[in-house]
Amino acid sequence: MEATLPRTTFTKENAAFPFCKGCGHHHYVKHLDEAFVSLQLDPKQVCIVSDIGCIGILDSLFAEPHTFHTTHGRSTAFATGIALADGILHDAKLKTVVVIGDGGATIGLLHLVNAALMNIDVTVVLANNFLYGMTGGQHSQFSPLEFVTPTTPAGNIVPPMDICSIMKSCGATYIRQASATDKNLGTIIGEAIAHPGFAIVEVLELCTEWATPFNKIDGKMLTGSVHHNDSGGVPERKDFSSLYKEKVLGAPKRPSDDTIVPHYTSPLRGSRRIVLAGTAGEKVQLASFLYMKSAIASGLHATQKNDNPVTQGSGFSLSELCVSSDDILYTGIDRPDAVIIASADGLKEVRANGTLARCTPDSIVVAEQTLPEFECAGKVSRLPLRAVCTGSRAALSALAALNVAKGWVSQDALWEMIDGKFKEKSAAFHRDIEALMPFIKI
Amino acid sequence: MVPSSIKIRTGNQMIAEGALHAGCQFFAGYPITPASGVYKAMIEQLPQRNGVAISAPDEISALAYCVGASGRGVKAMTASSGPGWSLMIETVQYALMTELPVVIALVQRLGPSTGGATQNGQADILFTEFCTSGGYTIPIFAPSTPQECYEVATIAFHWAEQLRTPVIILSDKEVGMMSEDVDFALLKGVPPSERALFRGGNGAQHLTYDFEELSDVPLFAPVGGADKVTMTGSAHDKKGTLQKNSKETIDVLVHLQAKIDARKEAMSIVRLDDAGPADTLLISFGITARTAREAVRRARQDGKKVRNANVISLFPVPEQALIAAAAGVRRVVIAEENMTGQYRSVLRSLFPQTEVVGVNTVGTMITPNDILNALV
Ligand code: SF4
Ligand SMILES: [Mg+2]
């Protein structure tokens, strides 16, 4: 077998760099290539994910690595997806390198933040030339104070963001800053790529088209402004993919079986539509769910939908149920067969949402005794729900009592569900129903 | 006891079930009512099958994670609703341009994020379809039951993978959040389908966007594989080189639509309830299709002659099926939960000789009576 010679470059032969004369991106590309060479990577295990801006077009300079030229600011998010798929679902061999400018890092800051927080195995090499070169030299959130650009003609009056500090506060495990002309930059980028987990290198650059003509700025000043030149302080931690495999995929698998066996029967032919209204936290929706389960266990079809105010634990709680011997087509309640009102919150809601107005003389309304009078065409039974059952059993006990009277679903099925759910505490429901039955007028 | 396969499921949970059946291995989500149920189900179930389900810090990230994962060669899905969709749009265009399959489940409500999170809506039809600046067709499938959520999810993955393009499942809050008995033994769905892979051999060189006929779908090679991949959202030639107006680049742009147009009929799904000669053709989708079935049942009891078309494949518009369904009718009624008749505006031109009437509501469900009143 022939020995393969070490690779001396990953860029295309005679590639003409598309950047302006003197632009820092020339150095950037050279150092990135040096980093690949120093690690002697397999180019098919490298993916360059580039952003928008002058720096973004460098993907065309690289011959063999995979390239992913993405949308503005989103490169780190695409890279995160690639790295997750590679790191968890494949062999975790791919080196994913994000090429992004200061403009991309500004609009896509959250992607950088989340990649650092997750400690995704991605390397971000951020070309910071303090402005948007490609679109005409507009200032960015990385521009220094007093920086003159077409959009800061009087000089920038807003201080620049310090991406290294932001990344540090997000727990990034490798953070470096260097000027584009720093001769160690290739080594630094190489270290960043070799680093397992999230790494960011901020490269300070000159845009010769827009920065140098209008500002006193040169390479020396850039070198002098480098302040984050070590990665100390941040403890090493596992990268997200390794942790995910260990903690999430490694957790014992939990097969669940919530199959319902229809081993009861119901005499019901056609459908019954029931509205349950009460107060959040008083198990209205659980009552509805158990009834639905009993209906299915009785060989019926059933639908259930719940409603509550935006804060889920306060105010009203509403549930709409339909049980039917046939397929349920329309899922709304245009004509309620029964309405249960367990509290003042519930009454307020069935008034507001039109349920009471849709009742017909055939509708059965079971309402808490102490509620004020309300207008409704249905047949109203007043029950001491809250006195007998307290709020937390009111809805379910009312529904169970109604079912004892009407027999829409198998009562045995309903008791199976209630007993199964409440175990030793279910005796209270049996007592409730006995106490409530005399009050139901149907 | 006889064995049973009946479970209580929401439409959202059944989208997750369908995605798992289709071989989805990657999900990224961000909370939003009424789509969070898909997110939760995927977080619970995907790791059980050694897949990846993660949380994104926003919807842009969620979709970009999926598209990146798709580039690495795995089937991916996210779920959201209108407000999240508005953030995803550029990334959808990117997936379309890079020909990376991805499935997006959108569960409609009333927007914006401060809008009506728990109010149903079928008002994102045009917003979802006509979101690309390139004007390309995005396949959209709309389920009306939990069973159809499952089926449509398998279909969405099938076409996403076969066409290498983003595909939308357009559900709505009523379908997504309502629970119902679902008999798993009776579920229908298309078998899992894999994108066609570039396999090389005979010194063949992989071009990321290669095709012979404009309507061909390029063979896929993943980033990280043995063949160099050049993904780009910029206008490009078959190799993926950024170009503006070479003949080949224009061909690639035309191809993006041609591959979908060529499969328009294959994608068409219209569930027709045809009881013979009819005066009215009723058209609906999503939750309204269930209401339509009830309305038709009652209408026929009253002796009315109505034909019912439940459209599953909203886009590409199933033109032939709908034109055929309208044969001989005096009126076409299109019921949808939005005020301006969004889908009606798309379908109207299919029926130049026939009266076209809309049944519309906003913020409340259309009732069977609303529909009955509109029939001939
Ligand atoms: S505009 Fe500025 S950043 Fe862009 S290539 Fe020219 S010098 Fe470089
Ligand atoms: Mg810049």
Short mmCIF file of C-alpha atoms in Angstrom, two decimals, chain A residues 50 57 192 402:
data_model
loop_
_atom_site.label_atom_id
_atom_site.label_comp_id
_atom_site.label_asym_id
_atom_site.label_seq_id
_atom_site.Cartn_x
_atom_site.Cartn_y
_atom_site.Cartn_z
CA SER A 50 -20.93 29.24 6.12
CA ILE A 57 -18.45 32.80 0.13
CA ALA A 192 -10.75 24.78 18.67
CA LEU A 402 -76.18 11.74 36.05
#
